Structures are given as C-alpha cells and as structure tokens.
Tab-separated table of C-alpha atoms and ligand atoms in Angstrom:
chain	number	residue	atom	x	y	z
U	1	MET	CA	4.222	111.801	168.000
U	2	LYS	CA	2.638	110.239	164.914
U	3	SER	CA	2.312	106.429	164.943
U	4	ALA	CA	0.553	103.989	162.406
U	5	ARG	CA	-1.212	101.375	164.688
U	6	ILE	CA	-3.197	98.239	164.088
U	7	VAL	CA	-6.303	98.857	166.104
U	8	LYS	CA	-8.253	95.771	164.940
U	9	PRO	CA	-6.977	93.017	162.676
U	10	LYS	CA	-7.640	93.291	158.956
U	11	GLU	CA	-8.851	96.959	159.304
U	12	SER	CA	-6.597	99.758	157.803
U	13	LEU	CA	-3.833	100.948	160.156
U	14	GLU	CA	-4.857	104.245	162.082
U	15	VAL	CA	-2.262	106.947	161.738
U	16	LYS	CA	-2.745	109.164	164.715
U	17	GLU	CA	-1.045	111.346	167.381
U	18	VAL	CA	-0.177	109.440	170.534
U	19	GLU	CA	1.982	110.658	173.570
U	20	THR	CA	5.777	110.508	172.966
U	21	PRO	CA	7.149	108.259	175.710
U	22	LYS	CA	10.051	109.373	178.058
U	23	ALA	CA	13.181	107.318	178.424
U	24	LYS	CA	13.697	106.360	182.134
U	25	GLY	CA	16.431	104.135	183.721
U	26	SER	CA	18.294	102.231	181.050
U	27	GLN	CA	15.687	103.042	178.284
U	28	VAL	CA	16.639	105.083	175.098
U	29	LEU	CA	14.169	106.941	172.990
U	30	ILE	CA	14.938	106.597	169.221
U	31	LYS	CA	13.802	109.038	166.453
U	32	VAL	CA	12.997	106.505	163.827
U	33	GLN	CA	14.384	107.191	160.272
U	34	SER	CA	13.619	103.828	158.787
U	35	SER	CA	11.274	100.910	159.658
U	36	GLY	CA	11.173	97.793	157.441
U	37	VAL	CA	7.943	96.197	156.351
U	38	CYS	CA	8.263	92.556	157.189
U	39	HIS	CA	5.889	89.575	156.102
U	40	SER	CA	5.303	88.973	159.951
U	41	ASP	CA	3.710	92.372	160.034
U	42	ILE	CA	1.121	91.000	157.686
U	43	HIS	CA	0.377	88.293	160.266
U	44	LEU	CA	-0.016	90.597	162.878
U	45	TRP	CA	-2.339	92.737	160.747
U	46	GLU	CA	-4.337	89.727	159.852
U	47	GLY	CA	-4.445	88.512	163.430
U	48	GLY	CA	-2.771	85.301	162.934
U	49	TYR	CA	-1.263	82.260	160.934
U	50	GLU	CA	-2.257	79.362	158.966
U	51	GLY	CA	-1.887	76.182	161.047
U	52	ILE	CA	-2.638	72.759	160.009
U	53	VAL	CA	-5.732	72.441	157.703
U	54	GLY	CA	-8.610	74.461	158.993
U	55	GLN	CA	-6.594	75.790	161.947
U	56	PHE	CA	-5.974	79.409	162.382
U	57	LEU	CA	-3.287	80.300	164.987
U	58	LYS	CA	-4.307	83.601	166.566
U	59	THR	CA	-1.745	86.224	167.416
U	60	THR	CA	-3.731	87.338	170.617
U	61	ASP	CA	-3.293	83.621	171.819
U	62	ARG	CA	0.406	84.193	171.812
U	63	GLY	CA	0.053	87.388	173.889
U	64	VAL	CA	-0.121	90.069	171.167
U	65	LYS	CA	-2.319	92.922	172.207
U	66	TYR	CA	-4.079	95.386	170.067
U	67	PRO	CA	-3.893	98.352	169.427
U	68	LEU	CA	-0.297	97.811	168.448
U	69	THR	CA	2.387	99.816	166.548
U	70	PRO	CA	4.055	97.330	164.491
U	71	GLY	CA	7.541	97.644	162.913
U	72	HIS	CA	10.579	95.710	164.162
U	73	GLU	CA	13.349	96.613	161.706
U	74	ILE	CA	14.270	99.996	163.145
U	75	ALA	CA	17.294	102.235	162.417
U	76	GLY	CA	17.326	105.818	163.540
U	77	ILE	CA	18.937	108.424	165.810
U	78	VAL	CA	19.282	108.551	169.552
U	79	ASN	CA	16.926	111.161	170.867
U	80	SER	CA	17.163	110.945	174.644
U	81	LEU	CA	18.552	108.564	177.237
U	82	GLY	CA	17.381	107.443	180.612
U	83	GLU	CA	19.561	108.247	183.580
U	84	GLU	CA	21.111	104.765	183.749
U	85	ALA	CA	21.624	104.374	179.853
U	86	GLN	CA	25.310	104.290	178.869
U	87	GLY	CA	27.653	104.082	175.902
U	88	PHE	CA	25.386	106.245	173.540
U	89	THR	CA	25.060	109.939	173.132
U	90	LYS	CA	22.236	112.175	171.512
U	91	HIS	CA	22.136	112.349	167.746
U	92	GLU	CA	24.048	109.024	167.297
U	93	LYS	CA	22.977	106.677	164.370
U	94	VAL	CA	21.856	103.345	165.595
U	95	LEU	CA	20.152	99.996	164.778
U	96	VAL	CA	17.643	98.423	167.192
U	97	TYR	CA	17.705	94.695	168.214
U	98	PRO	CA	14.091	93.975	168.319
U	99	TRP	CA	13.950	90.298	169.543
U	100	ILE	CA	13.837	91.091	173.260
U	101	GLY	CA	13.141	88.632	175.967
U	102	GLU	CA	12.097	88.877	179.587
U	103	GLY	CA	15.764	88.162	180.521
U	104	LEU	CA	15.530	85.229	182.868
U	105	CYS	CA	14.570	81.954	180.960
U	106	PRO	CA	17.417	79.421	179.768
U	107	ALA	CA	17.188	80.997	176.254
U	108	CYS	CA	17.843	84.638	177.470
U	109	ARG	CA	20.506	83.250	179.882
U	110	SER	CA	22.322	81.652	177.024
U	111	GLY	CA	22.187	84.596	174.662
U	112	GLU	CA	19.147	83.455	172.588
U	113	GLU	CA	16.689	86.142	173.568
U	114	ASN	CA	15.035	85.689	170.206
U	115	LEU	CA	13.804	82.266	171.472
U	116	CYS	CA	12.684	83.527	174.895
U	117	ASP	CA	9.614	81.845	176.474
U	118	LYS	CA	8.160	85.120	177.218
U	119	PRO	CA	9.110	87.309	174.299
U	120	ARG	CA	8.756	91.116	174.458
U	121	SER	CA	9.775	91.787	170.881
U	122	LEU	CA	9.562	95.420	169.717
U	123	GLY	CA	6.767	95.902	167.172
U	124	VAL	CA	5.150	92.520	168.072
U	125	TYR	CA	4.485	92.600	171.873
U	126	MET	CA	5.628	96.193	172.515
U	127	ASP	CA	5.096	99.224	170.191
U	128	GLY	CA	7.549	99.281	167.344
U	129	GLY	CA	8.875	101.468	164.490
U	130	TYR	CA	5.895	102.481	162.471
U	131	SER	CA	6.132	105.596	164.504
U	132	ALA	CA	8.107	108.914	164.800
U	133	TYR	CA	9.815	107.581	167.966
U	134	VAL	CA	10.272	104.112	169.526
U	135	LEU	CA	11.198	103.616	173.182
U	136	VAL	CA	13.866	100.820	173.438
U	137	PRO	CA	13.851	99.201	176.849
U	138	SER	CA	17.768	99.090	177.223
U	139	TYR	CA	20.801	100.732	175.583
U	140	LYS	CA	22.018	97.098	175.338
U	141	TYR	CA	19.764	96.421	172.480
U	142	LEU	CA	21.405	99.246	170.282
U	143	ILE	CA	24.284	98.874	167.781
U	144	LYS	CA	26.152	101.985	166.583
U	145	LEU	CA	25.970	102.454	162.746
U	146	ASP	CA	28.620	104.387	160.782
U	147	ASP	CA	27.463	107.917	159.795
U	148	GLU	CA	27.720	106.961	156.128
U	149	MET	CA	25.621	103.834	156.477
U	150	ASP	CA	22.208	104.181	155.014
U	151	THR	CA	19.430	103.845	157.656
U	152	ASP	CA	16.876	102.122	155.139
U	153	ALA	CA	19.323	99.380	154.246
U	154	SER	CA	20.595	98.918	157.800
U	155	ALA	CA	17.090	98.489	159.200
U	156	THR	CA	16.760	95.331	157.261
U	157	LEU	CA	19.676	93.872	159.009
U	158	SER	CA	17.559	93.472	162.291
U	159	CYS	CA	15.069	90.903	160.835
U	160	SER	CA	15.323	90.160	157.047
U	161	ALA	CA	19.037	89.744	156.960
U	162	LEU	CA	19.121	88.224	160.603
U	163	THR	CA	16.726	85.802	159.792
U	164	ALA	CA	18.607	84.692	156.613
U	165	TYR	CA	21.838	84.730	158.665
U	166	GLY	CA	20.358	82.601	161.362
U	167	ALA	CA	19.063	80.191	158.873
U	168	VAL	CA	22.459	79.855	156.972
U	169	LYS	CA	24.170	79.293	160.370
U	170	ASN	CA	21.665	76.601	161.257
U	171	ALA	CA	22.304	74.783	158.009
U	172	ILE	CA	26.121	74.488	159.138
U	173	LEU	CA	27.259	74.521	155.395
U	174	LYS	CA	30.464	73.154	154.311
U	175	PRO	CA	32.394	73.876	151.129
U	176	TYR	CA	31.334	70.559	149.574
U	177	ASP	CA	27.759	70.935	150.204
U	178	ASN	CA	24.984	71.639	147.631
U	179	VAL	CA	22.585	73.849	149.255
U	180	ILE	CA	19.132	74.671	147.845
U	181	ILE	CA	17.684	78.168	148.751
U	182	VAL	CA	13.859	77.838	148.287
U	183	GLY	CA	12.236	81.266	147.660
U	184	ALA	CA	14.374	84.184	146.048
U	185	GLY	CA	12.550	87.053	147.711
U	186	GLY	CA	14.361	89.452	150.099
U	187	LEU	CA	15.394	86.961	152.607
U	188	GLY	CA	16.372	84.350	150.079
U	189	LEU	CA	18.658	86.759	148.198
U	190	MET	CA	20.275	87.765	151.392
U	191	ALA	CA	20.833	84.123	152.483
U	192	ILE	CA	22.460	83.706	148.940
U	193	GLN	CA	24.824	86.533	149.591
U	194	LEU	CA	25.743	85.221	152.995
U	195	ALA	CA	26.161	81.712	151.952
U	196	LYS	CA	28.372	82.890	149.142
U	197	ALA	CA	30.492	85.121	151.363
U	198	LEU	CA	30.834	82.711	154.286
U	199	THR	CA	30.600	79.066	153.418
U	200	GLY	CA	32.016	78.077	149.920
U	201	SER	CA	29.046	75.889	149.187
U	202	LYS	CA	27.434	75.465	145.848
U	203	ILE	CA	24.271	77.421	146.015
U	204	ILE	CA	21.118	76.535	144.025
U	205	ALA	CA	18.185	79.001	144.048
U	206	MET	CA	14.651	77.794	143.423
U	207	ASP	CA	11.568	79.981	142.770
U	208	LEU	CA	8.551	80.314	140.296
U	209	ASP	CA	9.586	83.618	139.055
U	210	ASP	CA	12.372	84.152	136.313
U	211	GLU	CA	12.856	87.747	137.457
U	212	LYS	CA	13.461	86.672	141.038
U	213	LEU	CA	15.943	83.809	139.760
U	214	ARG	CA	17.857	86.376	137.663
U	215	ALA	CA	18.350	88.394	140.904
U	216	ALA	CA	19.348	85.236	142.701
U	217	LYS	CA	22.010	84.737	139.984
U	218	ASN	CA	23.201	88.453	140.471
U	219	ASN	CA	23.429	87.816	144.151
U	220	GLY	CA	25.793	84.903	143.911
U	221	ALA	CA	23.692	81.664	143.263
U	222	ASP	CA	25.582	79.159	141.121
U	223	ASN	CA	22.477	77.680	139.526
U	224	THR	CA	18.760	78.385	139.431
U	225	ILE	CA	15.701	76.135	139.078
U	226	ASN	CA	12.333	77.488	138.070
U	227	SER	CA	10.080	74.940	139.794
U	228	LYS	CA	7.017	76.067	137.710
U	229	LYS	CA	8.642	75.317	134.444
U	230	GLU	CA	10.825	72.252	135.278
U	231	ASP	CA	10.422	69.182	137.627
U	232	PRO	CA	12.387	70.438	140.740
U	233	VAL	CA	13.334	66.913	141.916
U	234	LYS	CA	14.900	66.042	138.603
U	235	ALA	CA	16.578	69.444	138.416
U	236	VAL	CA	18.236	69.186	141.714
U	237	MET	CA	19.364	65.502	141.049
U	238	GLU	CA	21.076	66.781	137.776
U	239	LEU	CA	22.838	69.603	139.558
U	240	THR	CA	24.115	67.393	142.392
U	241	ASP	CA	25.490	64.262	140.453
U	242	LYS	CA	22.228	62.343	141.469
U	243	MET	CA	23.050	62.666	145.138
U	244	GLY	CA	20.495	65.408	146.127
U	245	ALA	CA	20.793	68.325	148.396
U	246	ASP	CA	23.048	68.418	151.567
U	247	ALA	CA	20.922	71.178	152.779
U	248	VAL	CA	17.694	73.085	151.954
U	249	ILE	CA	16.856	76.367	153.434
U	250	ASP	CA	13.234	76.950	152.784
U	251	PHE	CA	11.893	80.727	153.012
U	252	VAL	CA	8.527	79.738	151.940
U	253	ASN	CA	7.915	76.731	154.188
U	254	ALA	CA	4.392	75.780	152.767
U	255	SER	CA	3.011	72.341	152.536
U	256	LYS	CA	3.759	72.092	148.777
U	257	THR	CA	7.496	73.357	149.012
U	258	VAL	CA	8.417	71.159	151.946
U	259	GLU	CA	6.822	68.085	150.316
U	260	THR	CA	9.091	68.693	147.472
U	261	ASP	CA	12.060	69.443	149.566
U	262	MET	CA	11.684	66.152	151.173
U	263	GLN	CA	12.093	64.370	147.764
U	264	PHE	CA	15.539	65.769	147.068
U	265	LEU	CA	17.242	65.490	150.430
U	266	ARG	CA	20.571	63.601	150.387
U	267	ARG	CA	21.275	61.254	153.457
U	268	ARG	CA	22.409	63.413	156.401
U	269	ALA	CA	20.589	66.481	154.911
U	270	LYS	CA	19.524	69.408	156.880
U	271	LEU	CA	16.245	70.876	156.012
U	272	VAL	CA	15.980	74.376	157.614
U	273	MET	CA	12.391	75.684	157.764
U	274	VAL	CA	12.086	79.496	157.865
U	275	GLY	CA	9.041	80.739	155.973
U	276	LEU	CA	5.875	81.407	157.811
U	277	PHE	CA	3.488	80.427	155.071
U	278	GLY	CA	2.222	77.618	156.979
U	279	GLY	CA	0.321	74.388	156.414
U	280	GLU	CA	1.045	70.782	157.300
U	281	LEU	CA	3.175	67.871	156.084
U	282	LYS	CA	2.914	64.170	155.874
U	283	LEU	CA	6.209	62.379	156.676
U	284	SER	CA	7.624	59.076	156.063
U	285	LEU	CA	8.814	58.408	159.835
U	286	VAL	CA	11.264	55.541	159.094
U	287	SER	CA	13.049	57.705	156.582
U	288	ILE	CA	14.114	60.158	159.136
U	289	PRO	CA	16.351	57.845	161.150
U	290	THR	CA	17.535	55.710	158.321
U	291	ARG	CA	18.532	58.585	156.060
U	292	ALA	CA	19.452	60.736	159.196
U	293	TYR	CA	17.700	63.865	158.208
U	294	ARG	CA	17.692	66.763	160.480
U	295	LEU	CA	14.652	68.974	160.404
U	296	ILE	CA	15.506	72.359	161.892
U	297	GLY	CA	13.268	75.326	162.609
U	298	SER	CA	15.024	78.747	162.428
U	299	TYR	CA	13.684	81.950	163.940
U	300	THR	CA	15.415	85.380	163.505
U	301	GLY	CA	18.822	85.525	165.351
U	302	THR	CA	20.685	86.497	168.365
U	303	LEU	CA	22.088	89.898	169.264
U	304	SER	CA	25.531	88.525	168.616
U	305	ASP	CA	24.444	87.437	165.194
U	306	MET	CA	23.213	90.954	164.450
U	307	THR	CA	26.595	92.415	165.652
U	308	GLU	CA	28.311	90.211	163.189
U	309	LEU	CA	25.891	91.257	160.442
U	310	VAL	CA	26.491	94.921	161.046
U	311	SER	CA	30.214	94.288	160.636
U	312	LEU	CA	29.553	92.527	157.373
U	313	ALA	CA	27.412	95.409	156.039
U	314	LYS	CA	29.834	98.035	157.039
U	315	ARG	CA	32.569	96.554	154.957
U	316	GLY	CA	30.225	96.011	152.015
U	317	VAL	CA	30.549	92.337	152.259
U	318	ILE	CA	26.733	92.095	152.072
U	319	LYS	CA	24.405	94.557	150.531
U	320	PRO	CA	20.840	94.789	151.893
U	321	LEU	CA	18.331	95.353	149.074
U	322	VAL	CA	15.743	98.169	149.637
U	323	SER	CA	13.224	98.524	146.734
U	324	ASN	CA	10.288	100.539	148.060
U	325	ARG	CA	9.943	103.464	150.328
U	326	PHE	CA	6.827	104.678	152.081
U	327	LYS	CA	5.606	107.552	154.339
U	328	LEU	CA	4.059	106.712	157.639
U	329	ASP	CA	0.437	107.245	156.307
U	330	GLN	CA	1.042	104.769	153.544
U	331	ALA	CA	1.639	101.898	156.088
U	332	THR	CA	-1.442	100.099	154.978
U	333	GLU	CA	-0.655	100.424	151.403
U	334	ALA	CA	2.971	99.078	152.057
U	335	LEU	CA	1.450	96.060	153.839
U	336	THR	CA	-1.063	95.367	151.028
U	337	MET	CA	1.630	95.669	148.305
U	338	LEU	CA	3.883	93.224	150.319
U	339	LYS	CA	0.917	90.826	150.711
U	340	GLN	CA	0.372	90.956	146.947
U	341	GLY	CA	4.015	90.152	146.159
U	342	LYS	CA	4.594	93.564	144.511
U	343	ILE	CA	7.721	94.409	146.596
U	344	LEU	CA	10.968	92.850	145.341
U	345	GLY	CA	13.529	93.215	147.869
U	346	ARG	CA	12.447	95.154	150.887
U	347	GLY	CA	9.993	97.986	151.523
U	348	VAL	CA	10.815	100.622	154.248
U	349	ILE	CA	8.788	103.280	155.965
U	350	ASN	CA	10.275	106.600	156.644
U	351	PRO	CA	8.181	108.230	159.460
C	401	ZN	ZN1	10.485	90.521	160.393
C	402	ZN	ZN1	13.715	84.707	178.247
C-alpha cells in the first residue's frame, strides 16, 4: 500500500509502498477514504512544540518514533476483519476513534482513553491515515457512518470537532454565560456551532482576521471582536455589561492571547486552554483564589463524546467545514499550507 511518512522531522514526507498490514484478533483493516490534516501533524513533522522561552518539547521525548505515518482523522471503508472482530462487515462506512490508550490506567478505566498515561494514538504513536489503509487495533474504536454521510466532513469529527466539543463541555456553559471563543479557525468555528446548538450562552468570537470573524458570525457567533483593530479587553467589557467573560475557550493558547484572556475574566470564570501554540504565562497568584478562576486544559475528547458528535452530524445539527482536498503525494504541500494559515476550515487528504 502507498503511505506518506515522516521519515525525519522537518524533511518532506516520503510517499512510498509499504506492506499492507493484515487484521488479526480484534483488529480491523480500513481502506482510508479521508484523512484530515491537523495542526498537531505539523508538530509531529517539526519534531516538537514550543515550551517556555527557549525550550523545545521534543516529540521523541514523548515516545513518538519515526518513520511515522501521520493522520488521526480517519474515515473509510471496512476492508477486512480479524477473527475476533464483531459488529462490522466488509464495505461498511466507518469513522475511526484515534485516541487509543493502553487500556489499564485510571483514565482508560474511566472512559478517558484520550488522557491515557501511555497513549497509543493512531497517527501519533501508531501509523495513521496518510495511507491507503490503516490498521485499527480493535473494532471497538469504530463508529458506523450512514451511507450518505460524506467521509471528508465526517473525518474531522474525530479530532477537530471532538476537540471543540471537549472544550465546550469543559467550559460547562450556562444560558446566562458570556463565552469568548479565541481563534475562529476550524476548531473555533466548530466550537461556535456546538455552543450555539447546545448551551444557549452568548457567544463572542475573537480573531485578528475579518474574514474568519465573518465566518464566525455565519456559524452562530452573537458578536465578534477583531483584537488587531480594537482593544480586546475594552470590547469584551462593553459586550458583557462591564462584567467580563464567564468563560473563555482559547484555541490559540499563546502567551499573548492568554495574557489578554486573563484581563477580561469575570469572577468564577473558566479559562479553557486548547491551542498548542505554546509559550509561557505570568500569573498573579492571589487573583486565582480571590477571584476563583478555573484554569482548565482540554485535550481532544472521549469515545463517548465522539459517538454524540456523530449523532449531531447525522442530523445536521453541526456541519463540519472542509475547505481543501489533497492527494496522498501532496501531503507535504497540505502541511505547508496549513502552517502558513492558507487553509480556512479543514484540509483533507484522499489517499
Ligand atoms: Zn488533530
Ligand atoms: Zn491508559
């Protein structure tokens, strides 16, 4: 089978023939139709993340091994099943849950495999979807899609939309809350759709780009703030009767955005940090207890969250946005375009 692999960080992905795996036991071999291109693929490609100033957090220190086939947003067709795999038949259309754990830690035991101590995620620790086929360790990680569901849009449910959903859930929004969504890219827009459909909160989108803010409005934001053109703190205060934000979901999560977020938090506010931009933050420690802030890290979502999302997508309650399509040998180009901010919505590779 043909796969696009990161052989060495920062070098172009190699597209080459590798042996097609065989499904054994509970494993299922999926013929990949769509594999989303995610920001975290860029970090795998670059070999790490920005830590506090001057520090680079290497992916290999987290257990990532190269060569690696990236791609964790995978939708496709069941090709073959191991002898113990049940509940699925050949040719069925499925979505793959990629946030797989080792199964035995407290997180895995309580249904939060995405937060496993020893993660085995597809496309991060195991070979993923930038490939003609992907081997899924168990049928339990598959969710059936309706025949009429588009695999490109559905693929984004397993990371982009799932991360947005996890973040919205972590913000525990109430109808009387004002929530600021920082960053109106693919994840931000999905979070706006979800917050609109599920919470009743007033949604204020913040970004530097007017085009993205227009998209935010079209996806359900009540108000928008261009933080390049206006003072974001003043603008939030004006839109919240001078009270500040009850919740902020920061899909950028850079030093600069979070420093600003901290200035418009209302008492009891939740700051949900999602983006992997990185950097560091200076905190006034006394304000954390006296103003009872809650700082929350949010990473992807659970298998049960993804099951809920598929249901919302089936009924058209949310509409995942796919903007660019690529062939397998354009994998490097797809990652480059994403890095340069040229993909509005989501890019998908069709092997
Ligand atoms: Zn992702
Ligand atoms: Zn675990």
